[in-house]
PDB file of C-alpha atoms in Angstrom:
ATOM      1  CA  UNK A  48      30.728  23.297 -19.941  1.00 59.00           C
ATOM      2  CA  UNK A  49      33.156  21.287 -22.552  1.00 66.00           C
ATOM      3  CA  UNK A  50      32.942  17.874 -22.023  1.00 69.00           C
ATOM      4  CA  UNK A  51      29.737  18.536 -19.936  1.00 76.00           C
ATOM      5  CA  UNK A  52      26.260  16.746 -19.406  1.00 88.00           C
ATOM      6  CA  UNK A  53      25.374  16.922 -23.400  1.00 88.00           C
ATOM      7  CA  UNK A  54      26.695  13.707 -24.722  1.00 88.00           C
ATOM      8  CA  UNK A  55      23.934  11.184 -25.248  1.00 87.00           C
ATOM      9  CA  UNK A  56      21.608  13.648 -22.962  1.00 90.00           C
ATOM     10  CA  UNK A  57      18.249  13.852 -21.792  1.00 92.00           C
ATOM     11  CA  UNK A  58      16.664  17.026 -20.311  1.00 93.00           C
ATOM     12  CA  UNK A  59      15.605  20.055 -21.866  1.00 92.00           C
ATOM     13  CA  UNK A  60      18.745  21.587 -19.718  1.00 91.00           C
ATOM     14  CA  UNK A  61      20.875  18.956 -21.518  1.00 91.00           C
ATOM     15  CA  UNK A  62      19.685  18.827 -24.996  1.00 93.00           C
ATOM     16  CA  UNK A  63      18.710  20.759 -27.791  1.00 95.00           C
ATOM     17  CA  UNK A  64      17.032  20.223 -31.119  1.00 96.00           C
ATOM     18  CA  UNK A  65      15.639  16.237 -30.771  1.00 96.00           C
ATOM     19  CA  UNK A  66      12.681  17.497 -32.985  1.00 97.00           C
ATOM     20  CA  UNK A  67      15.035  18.159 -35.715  1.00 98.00           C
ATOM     21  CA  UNK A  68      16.769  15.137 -35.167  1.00 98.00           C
ATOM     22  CA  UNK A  69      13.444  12.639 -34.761  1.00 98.00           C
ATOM     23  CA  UNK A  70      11.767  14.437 -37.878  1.00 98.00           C
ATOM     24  CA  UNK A  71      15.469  14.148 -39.622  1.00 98.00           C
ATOM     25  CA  UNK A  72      15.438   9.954 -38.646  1.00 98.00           C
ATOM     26  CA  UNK A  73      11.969   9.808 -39.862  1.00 98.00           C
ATOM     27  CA  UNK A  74      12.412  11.471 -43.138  1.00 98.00           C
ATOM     28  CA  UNK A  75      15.232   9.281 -43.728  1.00 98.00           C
ATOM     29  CA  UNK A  76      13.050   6.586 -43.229  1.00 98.00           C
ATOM     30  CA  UNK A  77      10.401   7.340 -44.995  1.00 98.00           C
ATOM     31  CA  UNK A  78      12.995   7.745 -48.192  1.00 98.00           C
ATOM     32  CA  UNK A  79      14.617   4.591 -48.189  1.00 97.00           C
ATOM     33  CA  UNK A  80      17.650   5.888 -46.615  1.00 97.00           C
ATOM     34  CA  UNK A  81      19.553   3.317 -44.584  1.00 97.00           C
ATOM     35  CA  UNK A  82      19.855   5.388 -41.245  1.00 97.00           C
ATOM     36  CA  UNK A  83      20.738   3.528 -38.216  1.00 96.00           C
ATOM     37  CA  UNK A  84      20.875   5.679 -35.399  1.00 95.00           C
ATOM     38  CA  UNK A  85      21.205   9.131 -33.401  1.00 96.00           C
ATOM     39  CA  UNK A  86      22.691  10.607 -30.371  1.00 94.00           C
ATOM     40  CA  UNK A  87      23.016  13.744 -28.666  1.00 92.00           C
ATOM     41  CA  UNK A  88      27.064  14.610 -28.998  1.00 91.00           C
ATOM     42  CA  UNK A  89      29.222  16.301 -26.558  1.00 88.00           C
ATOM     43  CA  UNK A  90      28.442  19.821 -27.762  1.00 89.00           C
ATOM     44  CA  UNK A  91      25.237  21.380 -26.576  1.00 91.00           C
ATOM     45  CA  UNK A  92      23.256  21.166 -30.127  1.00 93.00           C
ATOM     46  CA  UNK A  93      25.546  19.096 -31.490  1.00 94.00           C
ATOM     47  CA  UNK A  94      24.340  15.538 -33.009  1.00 96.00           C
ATOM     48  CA  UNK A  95      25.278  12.370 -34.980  1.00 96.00           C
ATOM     49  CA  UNK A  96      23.390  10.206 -37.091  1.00 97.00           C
ATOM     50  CA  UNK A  97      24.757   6.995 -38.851  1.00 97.00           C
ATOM     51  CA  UNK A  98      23.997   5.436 -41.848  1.00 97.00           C
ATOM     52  CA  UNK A  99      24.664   2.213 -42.505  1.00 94.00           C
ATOM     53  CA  UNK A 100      25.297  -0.853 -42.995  1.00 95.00           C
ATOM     54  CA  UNK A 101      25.819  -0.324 -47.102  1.00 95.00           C
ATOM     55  CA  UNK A 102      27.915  -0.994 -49.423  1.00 92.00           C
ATOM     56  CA  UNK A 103      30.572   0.735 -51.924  1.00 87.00           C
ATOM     57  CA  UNK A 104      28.863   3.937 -53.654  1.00 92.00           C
ATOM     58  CA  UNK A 105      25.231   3.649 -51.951  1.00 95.00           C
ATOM     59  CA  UNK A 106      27.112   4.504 -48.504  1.00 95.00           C
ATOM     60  CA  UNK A 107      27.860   8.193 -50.135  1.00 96.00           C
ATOM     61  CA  UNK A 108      24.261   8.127 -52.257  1.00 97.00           C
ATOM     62  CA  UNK A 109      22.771   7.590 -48.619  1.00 97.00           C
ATOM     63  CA  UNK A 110      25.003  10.053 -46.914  1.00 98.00           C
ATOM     64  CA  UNK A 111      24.651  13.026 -49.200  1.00 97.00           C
ATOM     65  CA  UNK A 112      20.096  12.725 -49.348  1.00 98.00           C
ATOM     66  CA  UNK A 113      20.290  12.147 -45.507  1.00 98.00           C
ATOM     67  CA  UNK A 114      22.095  15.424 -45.505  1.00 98.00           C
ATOM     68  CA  UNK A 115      19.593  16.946 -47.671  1.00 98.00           C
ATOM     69  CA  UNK A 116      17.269  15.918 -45.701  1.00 98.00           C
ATOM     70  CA  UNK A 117      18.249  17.039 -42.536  1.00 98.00           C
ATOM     71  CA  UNK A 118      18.944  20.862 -44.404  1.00 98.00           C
ATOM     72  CA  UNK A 119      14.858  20.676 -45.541  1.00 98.00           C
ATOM     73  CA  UNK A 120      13.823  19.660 -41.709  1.00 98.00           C
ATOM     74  CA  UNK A 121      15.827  22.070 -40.199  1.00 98.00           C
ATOM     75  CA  UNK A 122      14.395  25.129 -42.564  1.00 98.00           C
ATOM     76  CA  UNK A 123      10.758  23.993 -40.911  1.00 98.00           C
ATOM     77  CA  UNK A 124      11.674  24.370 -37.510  1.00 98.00           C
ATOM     78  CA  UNK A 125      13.553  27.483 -38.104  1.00 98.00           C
ATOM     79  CA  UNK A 126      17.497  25.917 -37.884  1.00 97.00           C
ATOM     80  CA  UNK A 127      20.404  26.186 -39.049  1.00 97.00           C
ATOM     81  CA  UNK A 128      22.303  23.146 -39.265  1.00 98.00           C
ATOM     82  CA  UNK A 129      26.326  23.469 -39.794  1.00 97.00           C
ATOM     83  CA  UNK A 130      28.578  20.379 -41.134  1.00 97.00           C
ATOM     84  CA  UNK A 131      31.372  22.439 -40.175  1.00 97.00           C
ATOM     85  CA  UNK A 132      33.800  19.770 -38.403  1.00 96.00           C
ATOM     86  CA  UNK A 133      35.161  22.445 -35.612  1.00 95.00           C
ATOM     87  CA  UNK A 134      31.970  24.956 -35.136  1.00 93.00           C
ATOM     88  CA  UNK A 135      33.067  26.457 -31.913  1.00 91.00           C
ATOM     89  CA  UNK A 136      36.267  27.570 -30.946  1.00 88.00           C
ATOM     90  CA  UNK A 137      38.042  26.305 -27.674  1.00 85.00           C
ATOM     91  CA  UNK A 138      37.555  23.774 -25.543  1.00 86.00           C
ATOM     92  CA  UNK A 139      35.057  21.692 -27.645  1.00 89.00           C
ATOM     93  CA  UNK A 140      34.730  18.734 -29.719  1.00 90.00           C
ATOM     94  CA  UNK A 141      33.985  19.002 -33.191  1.00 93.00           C
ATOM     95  CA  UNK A 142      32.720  16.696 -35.399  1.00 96.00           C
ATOM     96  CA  UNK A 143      34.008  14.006 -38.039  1.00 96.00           C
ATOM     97  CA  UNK A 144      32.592  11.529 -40.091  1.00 97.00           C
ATOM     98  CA  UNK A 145      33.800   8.309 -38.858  1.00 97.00           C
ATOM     99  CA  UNK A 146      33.985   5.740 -41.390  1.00 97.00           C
ATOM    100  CA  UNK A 147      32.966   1.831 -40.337  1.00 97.00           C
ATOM    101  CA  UNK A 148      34.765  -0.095 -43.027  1.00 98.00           C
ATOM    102  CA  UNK A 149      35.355  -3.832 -43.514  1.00 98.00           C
ATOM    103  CA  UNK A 150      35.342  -6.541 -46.226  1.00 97.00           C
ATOM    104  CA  UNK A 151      33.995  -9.702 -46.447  1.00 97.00           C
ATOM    105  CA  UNK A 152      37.376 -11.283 -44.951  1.00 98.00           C
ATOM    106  CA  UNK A 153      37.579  -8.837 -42.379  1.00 98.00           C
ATOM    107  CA  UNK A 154      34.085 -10.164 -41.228  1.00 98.00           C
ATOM    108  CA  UNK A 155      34.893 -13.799 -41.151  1.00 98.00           C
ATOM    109  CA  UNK A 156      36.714 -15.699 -38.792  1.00 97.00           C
ATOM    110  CA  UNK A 157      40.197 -14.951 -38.410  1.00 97.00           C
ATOM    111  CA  UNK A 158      39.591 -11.476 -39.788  1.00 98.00           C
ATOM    112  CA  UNK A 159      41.671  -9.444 -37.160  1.00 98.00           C
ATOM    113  CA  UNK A 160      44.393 -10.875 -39.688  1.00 98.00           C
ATOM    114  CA  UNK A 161      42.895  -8.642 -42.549  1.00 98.00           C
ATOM    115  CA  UNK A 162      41.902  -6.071 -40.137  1.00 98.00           C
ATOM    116  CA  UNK A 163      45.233  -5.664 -39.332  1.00 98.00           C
ATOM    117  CA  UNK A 164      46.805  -5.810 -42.935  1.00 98.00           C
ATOM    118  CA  UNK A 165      44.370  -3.113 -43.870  1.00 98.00           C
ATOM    119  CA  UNK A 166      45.746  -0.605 -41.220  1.00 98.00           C
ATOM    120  CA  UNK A 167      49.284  -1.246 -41.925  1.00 98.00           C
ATOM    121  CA  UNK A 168      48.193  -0.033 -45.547  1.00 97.00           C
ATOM    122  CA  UNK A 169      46.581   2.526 -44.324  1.00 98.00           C
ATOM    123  CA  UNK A 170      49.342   3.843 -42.207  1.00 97.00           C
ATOM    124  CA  UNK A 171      51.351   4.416 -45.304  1.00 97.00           C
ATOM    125  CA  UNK A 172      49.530   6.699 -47.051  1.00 97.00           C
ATOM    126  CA  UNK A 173      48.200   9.221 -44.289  1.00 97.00           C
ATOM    127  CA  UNK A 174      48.600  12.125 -45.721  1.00 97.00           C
ATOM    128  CA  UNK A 175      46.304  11.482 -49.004  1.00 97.00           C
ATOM    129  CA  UNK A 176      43.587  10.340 -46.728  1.00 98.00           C
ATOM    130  CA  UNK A 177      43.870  13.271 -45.219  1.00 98.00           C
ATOM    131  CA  UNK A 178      43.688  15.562 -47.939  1.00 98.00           C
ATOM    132  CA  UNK A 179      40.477  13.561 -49.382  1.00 98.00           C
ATOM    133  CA  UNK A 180      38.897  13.293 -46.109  1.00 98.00           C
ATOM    134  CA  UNK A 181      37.662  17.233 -46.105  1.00 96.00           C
ATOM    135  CA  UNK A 182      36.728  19.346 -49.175  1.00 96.00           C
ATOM    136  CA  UNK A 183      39.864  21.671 -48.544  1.00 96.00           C
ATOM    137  CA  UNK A 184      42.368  18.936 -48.614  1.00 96.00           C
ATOM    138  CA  UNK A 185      43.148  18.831 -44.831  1.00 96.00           C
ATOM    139  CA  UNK A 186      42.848  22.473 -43.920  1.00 96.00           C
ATOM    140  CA  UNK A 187      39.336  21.934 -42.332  1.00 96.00           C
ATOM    141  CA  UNK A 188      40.266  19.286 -40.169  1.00 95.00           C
ATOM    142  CA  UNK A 189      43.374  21.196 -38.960  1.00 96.00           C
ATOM    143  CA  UNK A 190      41.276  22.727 -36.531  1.00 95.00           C
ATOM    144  CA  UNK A 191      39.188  19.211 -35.671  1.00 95.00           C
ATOM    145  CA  UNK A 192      42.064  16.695 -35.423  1.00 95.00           C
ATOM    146  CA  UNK A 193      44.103  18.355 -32.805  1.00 92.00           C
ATOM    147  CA  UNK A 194      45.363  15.378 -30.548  1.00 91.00           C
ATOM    148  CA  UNK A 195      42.794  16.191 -28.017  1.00 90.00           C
ATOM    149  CA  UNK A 196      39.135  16.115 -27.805  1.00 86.00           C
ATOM    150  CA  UNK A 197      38.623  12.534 -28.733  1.00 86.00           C
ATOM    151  CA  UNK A 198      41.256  13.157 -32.153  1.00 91.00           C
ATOM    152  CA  UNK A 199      44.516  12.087 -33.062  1.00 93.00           C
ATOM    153  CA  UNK A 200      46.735  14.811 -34.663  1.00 93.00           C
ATOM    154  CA  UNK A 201      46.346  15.550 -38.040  1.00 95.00           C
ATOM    155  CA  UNK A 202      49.872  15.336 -38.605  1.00 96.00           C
ATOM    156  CA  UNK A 203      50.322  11.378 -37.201  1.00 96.00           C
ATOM    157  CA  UNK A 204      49.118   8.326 -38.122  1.00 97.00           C
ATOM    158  CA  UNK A 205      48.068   6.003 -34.964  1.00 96.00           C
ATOM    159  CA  UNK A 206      45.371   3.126 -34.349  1.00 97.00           C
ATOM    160  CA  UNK A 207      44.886   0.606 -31.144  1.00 96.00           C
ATOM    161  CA  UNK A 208      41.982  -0.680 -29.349  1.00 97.00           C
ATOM    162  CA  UNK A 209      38.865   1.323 -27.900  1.00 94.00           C
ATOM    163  CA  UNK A 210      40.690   4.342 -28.093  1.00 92.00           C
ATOM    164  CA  UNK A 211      38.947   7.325 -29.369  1.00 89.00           C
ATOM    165  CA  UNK A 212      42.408   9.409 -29.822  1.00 91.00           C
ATOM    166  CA  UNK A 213      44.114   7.617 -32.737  1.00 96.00           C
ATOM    167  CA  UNK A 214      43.285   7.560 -36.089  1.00 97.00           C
ATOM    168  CA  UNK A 215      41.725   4.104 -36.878  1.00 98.00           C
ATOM    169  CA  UNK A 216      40.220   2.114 -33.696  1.00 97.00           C
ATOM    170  CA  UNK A 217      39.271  -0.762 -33.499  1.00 98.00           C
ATOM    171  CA  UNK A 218      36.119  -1.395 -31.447  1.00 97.00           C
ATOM    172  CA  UNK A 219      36.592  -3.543 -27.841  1.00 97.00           C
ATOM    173  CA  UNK A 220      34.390  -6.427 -28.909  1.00 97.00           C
ATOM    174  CA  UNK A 221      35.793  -6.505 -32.556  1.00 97.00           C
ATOM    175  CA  UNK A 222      39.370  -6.898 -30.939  1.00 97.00           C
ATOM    176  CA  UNK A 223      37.744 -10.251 -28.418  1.00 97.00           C
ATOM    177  CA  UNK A 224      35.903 -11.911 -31.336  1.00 97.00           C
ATOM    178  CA  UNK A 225      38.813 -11.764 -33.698  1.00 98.00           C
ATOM    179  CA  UNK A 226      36.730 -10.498 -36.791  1.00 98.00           C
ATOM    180  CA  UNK A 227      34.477  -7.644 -37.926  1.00 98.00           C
ATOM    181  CA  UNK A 228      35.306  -3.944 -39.089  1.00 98.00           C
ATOM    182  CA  UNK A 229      37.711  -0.980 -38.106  1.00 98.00           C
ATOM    183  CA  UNK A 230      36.761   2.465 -37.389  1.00 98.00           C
ATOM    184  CA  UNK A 231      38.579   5.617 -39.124  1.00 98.00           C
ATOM    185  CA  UNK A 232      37.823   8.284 -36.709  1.00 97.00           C
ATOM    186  CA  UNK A 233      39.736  11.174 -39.607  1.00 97.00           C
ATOM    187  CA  UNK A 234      37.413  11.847 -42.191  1.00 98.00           C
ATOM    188  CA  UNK A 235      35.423  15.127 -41.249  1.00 97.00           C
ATOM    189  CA  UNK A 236      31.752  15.968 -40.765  1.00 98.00           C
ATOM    190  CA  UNK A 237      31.926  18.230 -44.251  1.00 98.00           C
ATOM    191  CA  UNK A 238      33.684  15.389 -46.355  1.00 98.00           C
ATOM    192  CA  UNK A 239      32.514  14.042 -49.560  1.00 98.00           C
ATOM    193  CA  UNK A 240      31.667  10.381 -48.667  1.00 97.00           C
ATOM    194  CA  UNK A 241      32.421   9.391 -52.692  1.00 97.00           C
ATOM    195  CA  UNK A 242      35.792  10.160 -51.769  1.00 97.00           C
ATOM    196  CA  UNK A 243      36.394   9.008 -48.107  1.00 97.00           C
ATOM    197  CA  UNK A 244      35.235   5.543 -49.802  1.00 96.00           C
ATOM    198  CA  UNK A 245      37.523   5.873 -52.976  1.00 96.00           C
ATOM    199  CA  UNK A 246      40.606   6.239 -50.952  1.00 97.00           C
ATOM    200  CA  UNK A 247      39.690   3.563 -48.455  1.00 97.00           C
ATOM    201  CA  UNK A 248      39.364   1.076 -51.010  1.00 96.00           C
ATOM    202  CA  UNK A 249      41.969   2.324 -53.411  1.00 96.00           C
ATOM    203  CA  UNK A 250      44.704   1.685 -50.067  1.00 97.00           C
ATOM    204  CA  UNK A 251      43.092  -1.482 -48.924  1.00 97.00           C
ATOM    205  CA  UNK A 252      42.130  -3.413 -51.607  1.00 96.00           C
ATOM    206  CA  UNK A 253      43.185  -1.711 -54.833  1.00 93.00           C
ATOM    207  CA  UNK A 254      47.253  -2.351 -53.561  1.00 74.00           C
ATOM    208  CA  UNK A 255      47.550   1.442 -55.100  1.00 68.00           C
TER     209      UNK A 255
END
């Protein structure tokens, strides 16, 4: 059920479509793409893959061939894949984007400093990342970003450390080593990546 056995799952009772996802990490691969990982998500069927570390536009350049990719995979093993950031009704996850972001100061020492700095900027202006963080300005991820299911609420802007239920989080070990990146856990699993990365940089760096 929700919430279930599926998340990061092994067993053919657990988990569905690793061919997909192995052939998808190879492809990648095999194109240059800079794919770091997979899991299994909390869905039955349901997976991540990350991309990344990049920089600026070849983060979206990456993104969008990845998800080519993964489309032209899934048509040989007979699959439909969906990017649809709330696929089933109910009691389920659904699925974002999360964007890793720092700059160079944020990954230096002292850097909680500018970590911190960045989400204060980012706190003022959550409603036009939210409407550039799905293709229908927001309505998509009115179903995903609920408050529950590992979300904050759509309508809220919160952050804090290790927790998956606010909007930016910052990882555990980033918070004890004082420098590194922040996580936006908002931008949905249909976004345009040109655009979650415009409006991240145009609040944090761009003073707009």
């Amino acid at each position: 059920g929700p919430q279930g056995p599926y998340y990061c799952g092994v067993g053919a009772n657990k988990v569905y479509g690793r061919d997909v996802v192995e052939a998808h990490y190879r492809c990648c691969l095999y194109a240059g793409i800079r794919i770091s990982g997979t899991n299994a998500e909390v869905m039955p069927a349901q997976w991540e893959f990350q991309v990344g570390p990049t920089e600026g536009i070849d983060m979206g350049d990456d993104l969008w061939v990845a998800r080519y990719l993964l489309e032209r995979v899934a048509e040989d093993f007979g699959v439909v894949v969906s990017f649809d950031p709330k696929p089933m009704k109910g009691d389920w996850n659904g699925a974002g984007a999360h964007c890793n972001y720092s700059t160079k100061a944020m990954r230096e020492k002292g850097g909680m400093e500018h970590i911190e700095k960045a989400i204060d900027k980012l706190s003022k202006h959550h409603i036009r990342h939210i409407k550039e963080y799905d293709p229908n300005e927001g309505k998509d991820n009115e179903r995903r970003l609920t408050g529950c299911h590992e979300t904050s609420s759509i309508h809220d802007f919160s952050s804090g450390v290790a927790n998956r239920g606010c909007s930016i989080r910052i990882p555990r070990e980033i918070s004890a080593q004082g420098y590194g990146y922040l996580e936006d856990r908002r931008p949905s699993s249909n976004c345009d990546p040109y655009s979650v990365t415009m409006v991240i940089v145009k609040t944090t760096c761009l003073e707009d």
